[in-house]
mmCIF file of the C-alpha atoms, coordinates in Angstrom:
data_MODEL
# 
_entry.id   MODEL 
# 
loop_
_atom_site.group_PDB 
_atom_site.id 
_atom_site.type_symbol 
_atom_site.label_atom_id 
_atom_site.label_alt_id 
_atom_site.label_comp_id 
_atom_site.label_asym_id 
_atom_site.label_entity_id 
_atom_site.label_seq_id 
_atom_site.pdbx_PDB_ins_code 
_atom_site.Cartn_x 
_atom_site.Cartn_y 
_atom_site.Cartn_z 
_atom_site.occupancy 
_atom_site.B_iso_or_equiv 
_atom_site.pdbx_formal_charge 
_atom_site.auth_seq_id 
_atom_site.auth_comp_id 
_atom_site.auth_asym_id 
_atom_site.auth_atom_id 
_atom_site.pdbx_PDB_model_num 
ATOM 1  C CA . UNK A 1 1  ? 132.252 142.744 81.540 1.00 0.00 ? 1  UNK A CA 1 
ATOM 2  C CA . UNK A 1 2  ? 129.041 140.939 81.020 1.00 0.00 ? 2  UNK A CA 1 
ATOM 3  C CA . UNK A 1 3  ? 128.686 138.957 78.427 1.00 0.00 ? 3  UNK A CA 1 
ATOM 4  C CA . UNK A 1 4  ? 125.189 140.415 77.229 1.00 0.00 ? 4  UNK A CA 1 
ATOM 5  C CA . UNK A 1 5  ? 128.045 143.845 76.794 1.00 0.00 ? 5  UNK A CA 1 
ATOM 6  C CA . UNK A 1 6  ? 130.564 142.080 75.287 1.00 0.00 ? 6  UNK A CA 1 
ATOM 7  C CA . UNK A 1 7  ? 127.407 140.379 72.681 1.00 0.00 ? 7  UNK A CA 1 
ATOM 8  C CA . UNK A 1 8  ? 127.161 144.384 72.023 1.00 0.00 ? 8  UNK A CA 1 
ATOM 9  C CA . UNK A 1 9  ? 130.691 145.371 71.673 1.00 0.00 ? 9  UNK A CA 1 
ATOM 10 C CA . UNK A 1 10 ? 131.138 142.420 69.141 1.00 0.00 ? 10 UNK A CA 1 
ATOM 11 C CA . UNK A 1 11 ? 128.297 143.251 67.155 1.00 0.00 ? 11 UNK A CA 1 
ATOM 12 C CA . UNK A 1 12 ? 129.358 147.147 67.378 1.00 0.00 ? 12 UNK A CA 1 
ATOM 13 C CA . UNK A 1 13 ? 132.391 146.363 65.615 1.00 0.00 ? 13 UNK A CA 1 
ATOM 14 C CA . UNK A 1 14 ? 130.577 144.240 62.658 1.00 0.00 ? 14 UNK A CA 1 
ATOM 15 C CA . UNK A 1 15 ? 128.535 146.623 61.768 1.00 0.00 ? 15 UNK A CA 1 
ATOM 16 C CA . UNK A 1 16 ? 127.647 150.235 60.297 1.00 0.00 ? 16 UNK A CA 1 
ATOM 17 C CA . UNK A 1 17 ? 126.581 153.498 62.481 1.00 0.00 ? 17 UNK A CA 1 
ATOM 18 C CA . UNK A 1 18 ? 122.829 153.140 61.790 1.00 0.00 ? 18 UNK A CA 1 
ATOM 19 C CA . UNK A 1 19 ? 123.160 149.280 62.691 1.00 0.00 ? 19 UNK A CA 1 
ATOM 20 C CA . UNK A 1 20 ? 124.582 149.332 65.802 1.00 0.00 ? 20 UNK A CA 1 
ATOM 21 C CA . UNK A 1 21 ? 122.398 151.981 66.606 1.00 0.00 ? 21 UNK A CA 1 
ATOM 22 C CA . UNK A 1 22 ? 119.614 149.633 66.028 1.00 0.00 ? 22 UNK A CA 1 
ATOM 23 C CA . UNK A 1 23 ? 121.648 146.839 67.088 1.00 0.00 ? 23 UNK A CA 1 
ATOM 24 C CA . UNK A 1 24 ? 121.591 148.028 70.738 1.00 0.00 ? 24 UNK A CA 1 
ATOM 25 C CA . UNK A 1 25 ? 118.449 149.601 71.178 1.00 0.00 ? 25 UNK A CA 1 
ATOM 26 C CA . UNK A 1 26 ? 117.409 145.780 70.526 1.00 0.00 ? 26 UNK A CA 1 
ATOM 27 C CA . UNK A 1 27 ? 119.126 144.389 72.764 1.00 0.00 ? 27 UNK A CA 1 
ATOM 28 C CA . UNK A 1 28 ? 118.059 147.340 75.273 1.00 0.00 ? 28 UNK A CA 1 
ATOM 29 C CA . UNK A 1 29 ? 114.874 146.467 74.797 1.00 0.00 ? 29 UNK A CA 1 
ATOM 30 C CA . UNK A 1 30 ? 115.414 143.171 75.589 1.00 0.00 ? 30 UNK A CA 1 
ATOM 31 C CA . UNK A 1 31 ? 117.943 143.372 78.873 1.00 0.00 ? 31 UNK A CA 1 
ATOM 32 C CA . UNK A 1 32 ? 115.923 142.773 81.814 1.00 0.00 ? 32 UNK A CA 1 
ATOM 33 C CA . UNK A 1 33 ? 114.204 140.269 80.454 1.00 0.00 ? 33 UNK A CA 1 
ATOM 34 C CA . UNK A 1 34 ? 116.992 138.272 79.207 1.00 0.00 ? 34 UNK A CA 1 
ATOM 35 C CA . UNK A 1 35 ? 118.749 139.296 82.880 1.00 0.00 ? 35 UNK A CA 1 
ATOM 36 C CA . UNK A 1 36 ? 115.301 137.623 83.911 1.00 0.00 ? 36 UNK A CA 1 
ATOM 37 C CA . UNK A 1 37 ? 114.814 134.607 82.066 1.00 0.00 ? 37 UNK A CA 1 
ATOM 38 C CA . UNK A 1 38 ? 118.312 133.446 80.233 1.00 0.00 ? 38 UNK A CA 1 
ATOM 39 C CA . UNK A 1 39 ? 121.110 135.079 82.713 1.00 0.00 ? 39 UNK A CA 1 
ATOM 40 C CA . UNK A 1 40 ? 122.830 131.516 82.017 1.00 0.00 ? 40 UNK A CA 1 
ATOM 41 C CA . UNK A 1 41 ? 122.810 131.376 78.098 1.00 0.00 ? 41 UNK A CA 1 
ATOM 42 C CA . UNK A 1 42 ? 126.017 132.300 76.545 1.00 0.00 ? 42 UNK A CA 1 
ATOM 43 C CA . UNK A 1 43 ? 125.530 134.744 73.380 1.00 0.00 ? 43 UNK A CA 1 
ATOM 44 C CA . UNK A 1 44 ? 126.116 132.866 69.851 1.00 0.00 ? 44 UNK A CA 1 
ATOM 45 C CA . UNK A 1 45 ? 124.553 130.753 67.151 1.00 0.00 ? 45 UNK A CA 1 
ATOM 46 C CA . UNK A 1 46 ? 121.224 131.856 68.181 1.00 0.00 ? 46 UNK A CA 1 
ATOM 47 C CA . UNK A 1 47 ? 120.819 130.800 71.938 1.00 0.00 ? 47 UNK A CA 1 
ATOM 48 C CA . UNK A 1 48 ? 120.086 134.043 73.523 1.00 0.00 ? 48 UNK A CA 1 
ATOM 49 C CA . UNK A 1 49 ? 116.509 134.610 71.019 1.00 0.00 ? 49 UNK A CA 1 
ATOM 50 C CA . UNK A 1 50 ? 115.838 130.572 71.159 1.00 0.00 ? 50 UNK A CA 1 
ATOM 51 C CA . UNK A 1 51 ? 115.841 130.779 75.043 1.00 0.00 ? 51 UNK A CA 1 
ATOM 52 C CA . UNK A 1 52 ? 113.623 133.763 75.324 1.00 0.00 ? 52 UNK A CA 1 
ATOM 53 C CA . UNK A 1 53 ? 111.474 132.571 72.355 1.00 0.00 ? 53 UNK A CA 1 
ATOM 54 C CA . UNK A 1 54 ? 111.060 129.942 75.058 1.00 0.00 ? 54 UNK A CA 1 
ATOM 55 C CA . UNK A 1 55 ? 110.130 132.925 77.629 1.00 0.00 ? 55 UNK A CA 1 
ATOM 56 C CA . UNK A 1 56 ? 107.452 134.663 75.019 1.00 0.00 ? 56 UNK A CA 1 
ATOM 57 C CA . UNK A 1 57 ? 104.643 134.950 77.097 1.00 0.00 ? 57 UNK A CA 1 
ATOM 58 C CA . UNK A 1 58 ? 106.268 136.792 80.125 1.00 0.00 ? 58 UNK A CA 1 
ATOM 59 C CA . UNK A 1 59 ? 108.371 139.186 78.005 1.00 0.00 ? 59 UNK A CA 1 
ATOM 60 C CA . UNK A 1 60 ? 107.970 142.440 77.915 1.00 0.00 ? 60 UNK A CA 1 
ATOM 61 C CA . UNK A 1 61 ? 106.204 144.000 75.287 1.00 0.00 ? 61 UNK A CA 1 
ATOM 62 C CA . UNK A 1 62 ? 109.194 146.246 73.899 1.00 0.00 ? 62 UNK A CA 1 
ATOM 63 C CA . UNK A 1 63 ? 111.302 142.604 73.855 1.00 0.00 ? 63 UNK A CA 1 
ATOM 64 C CA . UNK A 1 64 ? 108.376 140.747 71.989 1.00 0.00 ? 64 UNK A CA 1 
ATOM 65 C CA . UNK A 1 65 ? 108.175 143.466 69.333 1.00 0.00 ? 65 UNK A CA 1 
ATOM 66 C CA . UNK A 1 66 ? 111.837 143.375 68.543 1.00 0.00 ? 66 UNK A CA 1 
ATOM 67 C CA . UNK A 1 67 ? 111.518 139.340 68.892 1.00 0.00 ? 67 UNK A CA 1 
ATOM 68 C CA . UNK A 1 68 ? 108.913 139.721 66.096 1.00 0.00 ? 68 UNK A CA 1 
ATOM 69 C CA . UNK A 1 69 ? 110.720 142.515 64.438 1.00 0.00 ? 69 UNK A CA 1 
ATOM 70 C CA . UNK A 1 70 ? 113.866 139.907 63.488 1.00 0.00 ? 70 UNK A CA 1 
ATOM 71 C CA . UNK A 1 71 ? 111.572 137.408 62.507 1.00 0.00 ? 71 UNK A CA 1 
ATOM 72 C CA . UNK A 1 72 ? 110.560 139.314 59.809 1.00 0.00 ? 72 UNK A CA 1 
ATOM 73 C CA . UNK A 1 73 ? 113.323 139.914 58.728 1.00 0.00 ? 73 UNK A CA 1 
# 
């Protein structure tokens, strides 16, 4: 099982239905970027988000939107 899928599973267990759907959608928006730029980064402690933020100028527009929405929360 990939690290990202494991992280999604753990998140799904800890969240309610609509939160799970939103989290999965957000992860999907950044999956390609994660695979390309952060594949060696272990989930947890904000490490994946930090890695993606370091590559912000190279990310897809969908992933940039997800990261921007996380900052607003």
